[in-house]
XYZ file of C-alpha atoms in Angstrom:
678
model
C 79.752 -7.837 -129.562
C 83.120 -9.633 -129.451
C 83.226 -13.212 -130.798
C 86.765 -14.653 -130.359
C 87.693 -17.536 -132.633
C 90.811 -19.699 -132.702
C 92.486 -19.840 -136.146
C 95.087 -22.326 -137.326
C 97.837 -20.888 -139.566
C 100.295 -23.048 -141.511
C 103.633 -21.655 -142.570
C 104.600 -21.753 -146.240
C 100.896 -21.808 -147.149
C 98.347 -19.268 -148.298
C 94.885 -19.545 -146.762
C 91.601 -17.805 -147.482
C 89.819 -16.821 -144.264
C 86.349 -15.447 -143.570
C 86.135 -12.891 -140.796
C 83.094 -11.157 -139.294
C 83.565 -7.499 -138.448
C 83.538 -7.169 -134.685
C 84.891 -10.671 -134.131
C 88.447 -11.601 -133.326
C 90.762 -14.251 -134.771
C 93.287 -15.705 -132.298
C 96.461 -17.235 -133.776
C 98.893 -19.146 -131.533
C 102.109 -18.111 -133.272
C 104.383 -20.629 -131.604
C 102.128 -23.543 -132.562
C 102.123 -22.558 -136.237
C 105.823 -21.613 -136.490
C 108.530 -23.663 -138.253
C 110.896 -25.595 -135.998
C 113.757 -23.481 -134.525
C 111.814 -20.227 -134.993
C 112.950 -17.495 -132.615
C 111.408 -14.368 -134.120
C 108.429 -13.259 -136.219
C 107.041 -10.162 -137.932
C 103.565 -9.147 -139.182
C 102.495 -7.150 -142.212
C 98.938 -6.361 -143.398
C 96.739 -4.205 -145.631
C 95.017 -1.114 -144.104
C 91.616 -2.659 -143.294
C 93.190 -5.375 -141.137
C 93.690 -4.673 -137.444
C 95.924 -6.745 -135.224
C 97.675 -6.782 -131.892
C 100.222 -9.076 -130.266
C 100.204 -10.675 -126.821
C 102.461 -10.231 -124.931
C 102.991 -6.707 -126.227
C 106.402 -6.528 -127.939
C 109.006 -4.025 -126.776
C 109.800 -2.943 -130.331
C 107.642 -0.193 -131.798
C 107.400 -1.712 -135.291
C 105.895 -5.145 -135.927
C 107.743 -5.203 -139.247
C 110.985 -5.816 -137.380
C 111.576 -9.294 -135.997
C 109.880 -9.791 -132.604
C 110.975 -12.487 -130.131
C 108.707 -15.548 -130.311
C 107.510 -16.789 -126.918
C 105.742 -20.007 -126.063
C 102.491 -18.102 -125.568
C 102.780 -15.478 -128.304
C 99.276 -14.793 -129.699
C 98.288 -12.701 -132.702
C 94.815 -11.106 -132.464
C 93.322 -10.250 -135.857
C 90.234 -8.223 -136.683
C 88.726 -6.302 -139.600
C 87.715 -2.651 -139.484
C 85.161 -2.855 -142.292
C 83.339 -5.254 -144.559
C 85.012 -6.378 -147.778
C 83.823 -5.221 -151.169
C 85.282 -8.271 -152.865
C 86.366 -11.730 -151.836
C 89.947 -11.910 -150.482
C 90.448 -8.149 -150.751
C 92.516 -7.924 -147.553
C 95.786 -9.591 -146.644
C 97.972 -10.395 -143.661
C 101.336 -12.146 -143.683
C 103.490 -13.570 -140.912
C 107.240 -14.177 -141.331
C 109.168 -16.510 -139.049
C 112.915 -16.096 -138.370
C 115.724 -18.222 -136.954
C 118.367 -17.376 -134.350
C 120.226 -15.088 -136.809
C 116.992 -13.565 -138.027
C 117.120 -15.579 -141.221
C 113.658 -16.238 -142.782
C 112.436 -19.780 -142.043
C 108.893 -19.563 -143.371
C 105.968 -17.368 -144.269
C 102.200 -17.702 -143.709
C 99.785 -15.644 -145.808
C 96.109 -15.000 -145.066
C 93.681 -13.622 -147.651
C 90.819 -12.167 -145.662
C 87.185 -11.591 -146.587
C 85.196 -9.603 -144.033
C 81.428 -9.384 -143.644
C 79.177 -7.584 -141.214
C 76.505 -9.863 -139.753
C 73.987 -8.830 -137.142
C 70.817 -10.552 -135.977
C 68.837 -7.685 -134.452
C 65.785 -7.212 -132.240
C 64.184 -4.452 -130.225
C 66.397 -5.139 -127.225
C 65.802 -1.757 -125.570
C 61.990 -2.124 -125.864
C 61.291 1.183 -127.595
C 59.495 -0.288 -130.621
C 62.507 0.059 -132.951
C 64.843 -2.750 -134.024
C 68.217 -1.192 -133.335
C 71.463 -2.428 -134.851
C 73.668 -4.797 -132.912
C 72.567 -3.859 -129.408
C 75.206 -5.224 -127.041
C 72.473 -6.532 -124.712
C 70.391 -8.370 -127.308
C 71.603 -11.787 -126.164
C 70.256 -11.591 -122.617
C 67.200 -10.543 -120.590
C 67.064 -8.093 -117.705
C 63.981 -6.820 -115.889
C 63.426 -3.202 -114.921
C 63.245 0.287 -116.493
C 66.943 0.035 -117.349
C 66.639 -3.565 -118.451
C 66.956 -5.135 -121.875
C 65.805 -8.045 -123.979
C 63.192 -8.368 -126.709
C 59.542 -9.282 -126.107
C 57.411 -11.847 -127.881
C 53.631 -12.197 -127.896
C 51.860 -15.535 -127.932
C 49.960 -15.393 -131.223
C 46.779 -16.568 -129.532
C 44.175 -14.604 -131.499
C 42.832 -15.556 -134.923
C 42.651 -13.703 -138.218
C 40.288 -16.325 -139.654
C 36.804 -14.952 -139.988
C 35.019 -18.155 -140.990
C 36.840 -21.234 -139.730
C 38.212 -20.298 -136.331
C 41.633 -21.552 -135.380
C 44.268 -19.989 -133.150
C 46.996 -18.408 -135.259
C 49.550 -20.191 -133.075
C 48.068 -23.514 -134.202
C 48.660 -22.796 -137.894
C 52.007 -23.151 -139.616
C 51.236 -20.400 -142.090
C 50.551 -16.682 -142.099
C 46.841 -16.523 -142.771
C 46.379 -12.765 -143.211
C 48.560 -9.710 -143.548
C 47.285 -8.532 -140.155
C 48.730 -11.690 -138.605
C 52.203 -10.188 -138.981
C 51.264 -7.360 -136.600
C 50.996 -9.884 -133.773
C 54.548 -11.058 -134.398
C 57.834 -9.502 -133.350
C 60.169 -8.293 -136.085
C 63.715 -9.660 -136.094
C 66.140 -8.252 -138.646
C 69.144 -9.907 -140.301
C 71.523 -7.160 -141.383
C 74.544 -7.967 -143.551
C 77.229 -6.069 -145.413
C 79.972 -7.478 -147.589
C 80.821 -8.809 -151.059
C 78.125 -9.721 -153.571
C 78.226 -13.321 -152.408
C 79.915 -15.420 -149.761
C 82.992 -17.453 -150.700
C 82.257 -20.914 -152.043
C 80.780 -23.268 -149.464
C 80.071 -20.684 -146.771
C 76.466 -20.179 -145.660
C 74.269 -18.554 -143.045
C 72.053 -20.729 -140.872
C 69.361 -19.764 -138.368
C 68.718 -22.274 -135.603
C 66.968 -22.890 -132.280
C 67.303 -25.528 -129.589
C 65.006 -28.499 -129.244
C 63.871 -27.088 -125.912
C 62.740 -23.785 -127.458
C 61.192 -25.324 -130.558
C 57.799 -25.949 -128.948
C 57.499 -22.290 -127.946
C 58.381 -20.285 -131.059
C 58.063 -20.083 -134.832
C 59.874 -17.870 -137.309
C 58.641 -16.728 -140.749
C 60.247 -14.599 -143.414
C 59.172 -12.749 -146.539
C 59.884 -14.875 -149.607
C 62.479 -13.216 -151.811
C 62.961 -13.458 -154.731
C 59.795 -15.096 -156.120
C 59.697 -17.590 -158.977
C 59.583 -14.806 -161.578
C 62.812 -13.352 -160.303
C 61.043 -10.310 -158.812
C 61.265 -9.311 -155.174
C 57.921 -10.100 -153.543
C 56.745 -6.958 -151.815
C 54.194 -6.861 -149.022
C 51.720 -5.346 -151.487
C 51.849 -8.510 -153.544
C 51.313 -10.437 -150.347
C 47.561 -9.888 -150.524
C 47.490 -11.900 -153.738
C 50.018 -14.551 -152.764
C 49.842 -14.563 -148.966
C 49.676 -18.343 -148.674
C 53.195 -18.636 -150.075
C 54.581 -15.193 -149.336
C 55.865 -15.933 -145.823
C 57.482 -19.363 -145.651
C 58.209 -20.985 -142.317
C 61.871 -20.793 -141.329
C 61.979 -22.372 -137.851
C 59.475 -24.522 -135.984
C 59.230 -27.672 -133.897
C 59.844 -29.631 -137.100
C 62.635 -27.416 -138.475
C 65.289 -26.577 -135.891
C 67.820 -25.235 -138.395
C 67.552 -23.728 -141.841
C 69.842 -21.886 -144.224
C 68.885 -18.245 -144.782
C 69.994 -16.208 -147.776
C 72.961 -13.873 -147.804
C 71.831 -11.026 -150.069
C 75.177 -9.310 -150.697
C 76.139 -5.654 -150.505
C 74.368 -3.756 -147.759
C 71.174 -5.668 -147.033
C 68.462 -6.173 -144.448
C 65.961 -9.012 -144.215
C 63.031 -9.090 -141.799
C 61.888 -12.202 -140.007
C 58.627 -12.478 -138.077
C 58.719 -14.292 -134.742
C 55.627 -15.601 -132.972
C 55.274 -17.102 -129.525
C 53.338 -20.353 -129.322
C 52.760 -20.764 -125.601
C 52.695 -18.792 -122.393
C 55.174 -19.225 -119.560
C 54.270 -22.252 -117.481
C 55.743 -24.698 -115.026
C 57.910 -26.284 -117.719
C 58.717 -23.056 -119.613
C 60.318 -19.961 -118.082
C 59.335 -17.748 -121.017
C 62.855 -17.199 -122.392
C 63.662 -18.113 -126.004
C 66.966 -17.924 -127.882
C 67.339 -17.670 -131.640
C 70.786 -18.087 -133.184
C 72.376 -17.180 -136.503
C 75.621 -18.886 -137.494
C 78.105 -18.437 -140.318
C 79.213 -21.920 -141.391
C 82.579 -22.745 -142.954
C 83.169 -25.703 -145.275
C 85.895 -28.136 -144.260
C 86.036 -30.634 -147.119
C 83.679 -32.537 -149.367
C 81.541 -35.008 -147.476
C 82.111 -33.435 -144.069
C 79.687 -31.127 -142.291
C 80.348 -27.404 -142.122
C 81.475 -25.904 -138.806
C 80.290 -22.618 -137.267
C 82.862 -19.851 -137.182
C 80.537 -17.125 -135.898
C 77.238 -17.166 -134.001
C 74.996 -14.259 -133.096
C 72.211 -14.822 -130.547
C 69.108 -12.860 -129.576
C 66.887 -13.495 -126.549
C 63.134 -12.998 -126.272
C 60.837 -13.218 -123.267
C 57.266 -14.268 -123.963
C 54.824 -11.673 -122.647
C 52.823 -12.888 -119.636
C 49.047 -12.985 -119.339
C 47.995 -10.086 -117.090
C 44.761 -9.724 -115.116
C 43.013 -6.390 -114.549
C 41.649 -5.273 -111.143
C 38.422 -3.424 -110.329
C 40.283 -0.108 -110.137
C 40.993 -0.081 -113.884
C 38.617 1.528 -116.376
C 35.932 -0.862 -117.716
C 35.625 -1.419 -121.467
C 32.606 -3.692 -121.740
C 30.308 -5.752 -119.554
C 29.135 -9.314 -120.244
C 25.988 -10.984 -118.877
C 23.777 -13.909 -119.859
C 20.131 -13.798 -120.821
C 18.078 -16.691 -119.444
C 14.400 -17.517 -119.271
C 14.112 -16.309 -115.668
C 16.490 -13.321 -115.335
C 14.580 -10.588 -117.185
C 14.374 -8.341 -114.115
C 18.070 -8.794 -113.363
C 18.976 -8.087 -116.985
C 16.866 -4.928 -117.025
C 18.678 -3.598 -113.947
C 22.066 -4.447 -115.451
C 21.173 -2.643 -118.681
C 20.288 0.458 -116.705
C 23.448 0.349 -114.571
C 25.787 -0.218 -117.526
C 24.096 2.515 -119.576
C 24.359 4.948 -116.653
C 28.037 4.104 -116.326
C 28.640 4.697 -120.041
C 29.965 1.290 -121.033
C 29.047 -1.337 -123.589
C 26.827 -4.261 -122.571
C 27.254 -7.637 -124.300
C 24.489 -10.160 -123.787
C 25.111 -13.875 -124.228
C 21.763 -15.293 -125.341
C 20.288 -18.662 -124.488
C 21.257 -20.355 -127.743
C 24.843 -19.869 -126.630
C 24.682 -20.115 -122.823
C 22.185 -23.025 -122.798
C 20.950 -21.966 -119.376
C 24.415 -21.469 -117.833
C 24.246 -17.948 -116.373
C 27.568 -17.889 -114.511
C 29.592 -15.612 -116.772
C 32.185 -14.848 -114.094
C 32.893 -18.509 -113.468
C 33.535 -19.487 -117.068
C 36.270 -16.992 -117.940
C 38.652 -14.288 -116.806
C 39.679 -11.308 -118.912
C 43.282 -10.198 -119.195
C 45.695 -8.959 -121.823
C 49.180 -9.338 -123.272
C 51.518 -6.477 -124.076
C 54.681 -5.787 -126.061
C 56.224 -2.526 -127.323
C 54.712 -3.129 -130.766
C 51.280 -4.523 -129.854
C 48.751 -5.072 -127.087
C 45.462 -6.978 -127.126
C 43.011 -8.626 -124.700
C 43.212 -12.351 -123.991
C 40.485 -14.380 -122.311
C 41.511 -17.194 -119.961
C 38.955 -20.005 -120.237
C 38.410 -21.933 -117.008
C 38.468 -25.740 -116.895
C 34.964 -25.806 -115.315
C 33.432 -26.410 -118.780
C 29.780 -25.774 -117.981
C 27.223 -25.132 -120.673
C 28.916 -21.772 -121.332
C 32.115 -23.571 -122.313
C 31.891 -22.659 -126.018
C 31.371 -18.938 -125.402
C 34.994 -17.795 -124.867
C 36.273 -19.550 -127.981
C 33.355 -19.090 -130.359
C 32.285 -15.569 -129.364
C 35.361 -13.790 -127.981
C 38.296 -15.220 -129.944
C 38.935 -13.135 -133.045
C 41.344 -10.623 -134.604
C 43.228 -8.907 -131.770
C 41.295 -10.844 -129.129
C 43.236 -13.829 -127.846
C 42.302 -17.030 -126.085
C 44.122 -19.320 -123.661
C 42.971 -22.199 -121.495
C 44.396 -24.844 -119.228
C 42.819 -28.277 -119.462
C 42.648 -30.596 -116.485
C 41.544 -34.161 -115.935
C 37.803 -34.197 -115.246
C 38.318 -35.820 -111.843
C 40.668 -32.984 -110.830
C 38.178 -30.179 -111.529
C 36.132 -28.798 -108.630
C 34.016 -25.741 -107.947
C 37.226 -23.942 -106.959
C 38.284 -24.014 -110.623
C 35.524 -21.583 -111.548
C 36.895 -18.084 -111.908
C 34.786 -16.456 -109.234
C 37.699 -17.989 -107.350
C 40.238 -15.937 -109.295
C 40.705 -12.244 -108.515
C 43.494 -9.673 -108.619
C 44.338 -6.817 -106.311
C 45.059 -3.245 -107.357
C 48.744 -2.163 -107.343
C 50.324 -2.363 -103.875
C 53.648 -1.925 -102.112
C 54.547 -4.538 -99.505
C 57.545 -4.059 -97.219
C 59.195 -1.820 -99.802
C 58.507 -4.177 -102.733
C 56.292 -2.779 -105.477
C 53.583 -4.773 -107.221
C 52.537 -2.199 -109.847
C 50.270 -4.756 -111.561
C 48.731 -5.997 -108.334
C 48.701 -9.592 -107.091
C 46.527 -12.493 -108.216
C 44.283 -13.982 -105.515
C 42.984 -17.567 -105.545
C 41.117 -19.724 -103.058
C 42.304 -23.158 -101.904
C 41.792 -25.617 -99.082
C 43.081 -24.746 -95.615
C 46.842 -25.476 -95.382
C 46.408 -28.112 -92.653
C 43.469 -29.878 -94.313
C 43.967 -33.564 -95.047
C 41.229 -33.405 -97.655
C 39.334 -30.683 -99.421
C 38.955 -28.915 -102.739
C 41.719 -26.972 -104.467
C 42.119 -25.028 -107.654
C 43.545 -27.529 -110.112
C 47.326 -27.636 -110.356
C 47.565 -26.821 -114.076
C 45.785 -23.496 -113.510
C 47.851 -22.662 -110.436
C 51.071 -23.486 -112.296
C 50.027 -21.206 -115.151
C 49.219 -18.301 -112.838
C 52.479 -18.579 -110.906
C 54.548 -18.833 -114.104
C 53.398 -15.400 -115.340
C 55.564 -13.904 -112.538
C 54.361 -10.299 -112.821
C 51.336 -10.649 -110.466
C 52.684 -12.998 -107.808
C 49.684 -14.999 -106.531
C 48.276 -15.122 -103.014
C 46.423 -18.234 -101.839
C 43.441 -17.675 -99.506
C 41.348 -20.239 -97.630
C 38.009 -20.539 -99.450
C 37.112 -24.224 -99.122
C 34.963 -23.399 -96.072
C 32.405 -21.970 -98.497
C 29.859 -24.243 -100.172
C 30.700 -22.841 -103.620
C 34.251 -22.036 -102.549
C 34.984 -18.768 -104.343
C 36.971 -15.832 -102.968
C 34.464 -13.391 -104.503
C 31.949 -14.605 -101.899
C 33.769 -12.779 -99.093
C 35.975 -10.101 -100.694
C 36.315 -7.531 -103.455
C 38.108 -4.236 -104.180
C 36.605 -0.843 -104.959
C 38.361 2.357 -106.091
C 38.940 5.102 -103.515
C 40.212 8.693 -103.808
C 42.659 8.425 -100.909
C 45.185 6.194 -99.173
C 46.239 3.418 -101.565
C 43.630 4.295 -104.186
C 41.300 1.459 -103.190
C 39.545 -0.287 -100.334
C 39.341 -3.988 -99.642
C 35.756 -4.952 -98.871
C 35.300 -8.016 -96.662
C 32.119 -9.818 -95.730
C 31.722 -9.621 -91.957
C 29.185 -11.507 -89.824
C 30.323 -9.364 -86.881
C 29.347 -6.236 -88.822
C 26.033 -7.898 -89.700
C 25.205 -8.689 -86.071
C 26.192 -5.158 -85.110
C 23.558 -3.803 -87.523
C 20.894 -6.198 -86.231
C 21.688 -5.434 -82.570
C 21.455 -1.743 -83.361
C 18.015 -2.287 -84.878
C 16.784 -4.156 -81.805
C 18.181 -1.545 -79.451
C 16.326 1.105 -81.473
C 13.058 -0.777 -81.080
C 12.963 -2.476 -84.465
C 13.265 -6.075 -83.275
C 10.170 -7.072 -85.209
C 11.385 -5.659 -88.522
C 11.538 -8.514 -91.015
C 14.196 -9.901 -93.306
C 12.986 -11.040 -96.792
C 9.806 -8.961 -96.560
C 7.982 -8.858 -99.905
C 9.629 -12.009 -101.292
C 7.291 -14.780 -102.390
C 7.853 -18.262 -101.008
C 10.600 -17.042 -98.659
C 10.249 -17.452 -94.922
C 10.501 -14.041 -93.287
C 12.699 -13.638 -90.230
C 12.520 -10.861 -87.660
C 15.572 -9.136 -86.261
C 14.825 -10.707 -82.859
C 14.603 -14.189 -84.361
C 17.978 -13.800 -86.030
C 19.644 -12.498 -82.885
C 18.084 -15.190 -80.702
C 19.172 -18.056 -82.971
C 22.189 -19.408 -81.083
C 22.904 -22.007 -83.750
C 23.093 -19.318 -86.428
C 25.332 -17.235 -84.204
C 27.702 -20.165 -83.722
C 27.850 -20.779 -87.465
C 28.686 -17.135 -88.091
C 31.401 -17.196 -85.423
C 33.024 -19.979 -87.432
C 32.641 -18.020 -90.685
C 34.111 -14.902 -89.072
C 37.152 -16.898 -87.982
C 37.640 -18.135 -91.550
C 37.364 -14.617 -92.942
C 39.686 -13.236 -90.252
C 42.319 -15.816 -91.224
C 42.097 -14.503 -94.791
C 42.037 -10.913 -93.514
C 45.419 -11.431 -91.860
C 46.851 -13.018 -95.023
C 45.613 -10.132 -97.168
C 46.952 -7.510 -94.758
C 50.341 -9.188 -94.751
C 50.571 -9.984 -98.480
C 49.093 -6.701 -99.742
C 50.640 -4.405 -97.138
C 47.249 -3.230 -95.842
C 46.263 -1.443 -92.649
C 42.874 -1.691 -90.951
C 41.960 1.669 -92.481
C 42.302 0.070 -95.938
C 39.542 -2.454 -95.133
C 35.776 -1.993 -94.913
C 33.651 -4.669 -93.246
C 30.292 -5.307 -94.904
C 27.300 -6.596 -92.874
C 26.743 -10.087 -94.269
C 25.557 -13.193 -92.436
C 26.120 -16.794 -93.494
C 24.601 -20.191 -92.733
C 26.131 -23.652 -92.822
C 24.590 -26.308 -95.031
C 25.585 -29.944 -95.581
C 27.842 -30.690 -98.510
C 26.881 -34.255 -99.350
C 29.857 -34.773 -101.657
C 32.351 -34.058 -98.904
C 30.170 -35.143 -95.939
C 30.725 -31.893 -94.053
C 29.135 -28.467 -93.610
C 30.040 -25.421 -95.650
C 28.851 -21.818 -95.705
C 26.343 -19.964 -97.883
C 25.217 -16.340 -97.628
C 22.091 -16.094 -95.445
C 20.736 -13.236 -97.556
C 22.091 -11.871 -100.874
C 25.857 -11.528 -100.526
C 26.476 -7.806 -100.963
C 30.257 -8.147 -101.336
C 29.629 -10.099 -104.560
C 29.134 -6.929 -106.588
C 30.044 -5.559 -110.008
C 32.370 -2.519 -109.994
C 31.997 -0.103 -112.919
C 34.168 2.868 -112.090
C 32.383 4.716 -109.272
C 29.135 2.812 -109.873
C 28.546 -0.359 -107.883
C 25.922 -2.978 -108.755
C 25.189 -4.635 -105.385
C 22.906 -7.614 -104.702
C 19.726 -6.313 -103.071
C 19.773 -7.830 -99.543
C 16.064 -7.572 -98.653
C 17.012 -6.603 -95.126
C 14.740 -5.289 -92.347
C 13.096 -1.994 -93.234
C 13.131 1.059 -91.016
C 10.909 3.925 -92.103
C 10.495 2.216 -95.454
C 14.220 1.810 -96.139
C 16.270 -1.379 -95.997
C 18.652 -1.086 -93.041
C 21.318 -3.173 -94.802
C 21.176 -0.984 -97.913
C 21.418 2.107 -95.719
C 24.492 0.690 -93.990
C 26.159 -0.128 -97.330
C 25.556 3.398 -98.609
C 26.953 4.873 -95.388
C 30.093 2.754 -95.716
C 30.760 3.361 -99.430
C 29.264 6.635 -100.582
C 31.842 8.583 -98.578
C 34.398 7.266 -101.094
C 32.462 8.873 -103.940
C 30.874 5.561 -104.904
C 27.273 5.183 -106.047
C 25.360 2.123 -104.828
C 22.731 0.529 -107.067
C 20.948 -2.460 -105.528
C 20.004 -5.159 -108.029
C 17.361 -7.790 -107.332
C 19.097 -11.095 -108.082
C 17.310 -13.101 -105.391
C 15.363 -15.644 -107.461
C 17.551 -15.780 -110.570
C 20.980 -15.887 -108.879
C 20.993 -15.895 -105.055
C 18.732 -18.934 -104.782
C 21.002 -20.695 -107.257
C 24.040 -20.007 -105.022
C 25.446 -16.970 -106.813
C 25.077 -13.206 -107.029
C 25.644 -10.186 -109.304
C 29.394 -10.685 -109.652
C 28.983 -14.392 -110.378
C 26.551 -13.604 -113.176
C 28.571 -10.878 -114.887
C 32.041 -10.149 -116.173
C 33.948 -6.993 -117.058
C 36.709 -6.482 -119.579
C 38.878 -3.574 -118.485
C 41.522 -1.328 -119.989
C 45.151 -2.393 -119.577
C 47.589 -0.926 -117.070
C 49.663 2.057 -118.174
C 52.602 0.400 -116.414
C 54.649 -1.866 -118.667
C 55.300 -5.274 -117.166
C 58.876 -5.463 -118.397
C 59.761 -2.468 -116.197
C 59.143 -4.540 -113.073
C 62.108 -4.858 -110.731
C 62.611 -8.572 -110.131
């Protein structure tokens, strides 16, 4: 990496000059020459390299060379010095008759200085990568990666590691990115010279840098083994929001010193994720005046984004709540999760305090760097009675936490994370989205009023960049969540998945088929206590219900077109599920919004090939629910297994379903986000 530097040279004087190997000293010869100088010559010791611009006609620089108004001497060093002033260069100036008019002598001390990171993203901190000072996306890109240190190593008094200005445990270092300072040169720098590491005020809120203390107070080098005994003082803070610049030691000889860099916040509206750390060699001018930088090396990091995981990825563990009235639901979930071979985590009443909506409180994701990967839970701003669960129960070693707080008046039902989904990987008009695209629900674009996902959450999601969000229209729903009318399931063909959409048209098709087959008196909700049963004929003859479902179908079709366009889908990639809705008054907004007429089968849990679907209690034909039969016919051809879970009393009547009451942490993508083509 070339670092040109202008150098003043005075004739008839000897100067001591520091030079960094790989940098270049530029001397304007005419400006430093004695009056009436017409010629010059250059002589140096073997480790000094130089060239002259414009290139002289004479072969030897020892012979007088004509001095032009723009004659420039370029000086460099081929190797680091073993001792101070162990190299030399002299310039002689001559008059018209080639008589000597003056002589400038430079005593040179050279050092190698390199601030190094894993710029090629292979897990190894290489030396002086030429691309370390910039960021480029893609498989042939470059630039180091930083994780937000958003987990905690504290086992008793929980606190995010990013909120502490100390290294709390040895394992905390594993969450940080190593940055190496490599130097080579004399045993010490010349008097007054020093190395300083520094960051800008703008980056200071986003990053911290620690180093291993060396030497300790006994004069011994503090090894990482001794860290366990002295960890509180072993890794002092070098840079932070309070310390923008600090001198770092020059160790002499051939040396390497590791620094540990941690990210403090995720990309967001006011932070593009890029951070620069600089190392400068400072030169003394005179007593009482500040030193000036004569060399600066810079490295660039990008903070790893928070990444969501779609239904097509392998589950790791399932989360549900236990409440006083959901025993039957919980029993069915236990059976389904056990059959699928995954771990079930139950949040008990002392923690959930009656709040059963596990999907709405949080969303699972992860962060990834070449050296480390761990899950991170995004806590929604809904803050129901489950609000303590993500922080108190999930946050821990190698399990991170992030949230976005909003003003209470800004939070609506659309800020619950049933309204936050992500698609499987797609290609749209030749553009790849190998990590899928985030999907949120908002008010209709032309609406003058309505509910929206709060801006701080939307800003956060957009700033991650790697899963470019899609906004759907969901405010027509009473609860307002996208998971009420859509989900994704894995498939063995086409794009590797299907989009499932709730469809009143498909529902009416099933009911008309039943009536045509002579089953018009078959009853919906049969066997349910305290629920008014409806016959197929009554549903089909209810013109008001039909009108309401026409409206709902139009809303879903608007979203269907958006999803087809934004995800690059064809009709064959979509399966319509037979679900009817009804409109009910929303007193807060003084308008009508939609609820599922019977359990909303699209609101399912996806565990590999096993689906946990709300039991619809549809009309029975020959002892079998016609709606269940239709679901099996639509999905089992994809190799999927349908399990119908009775959530009617404990979830459906409370305006939610199986998906609303559960959550799934999934394995990360194999694809590395930094290989995205942007």
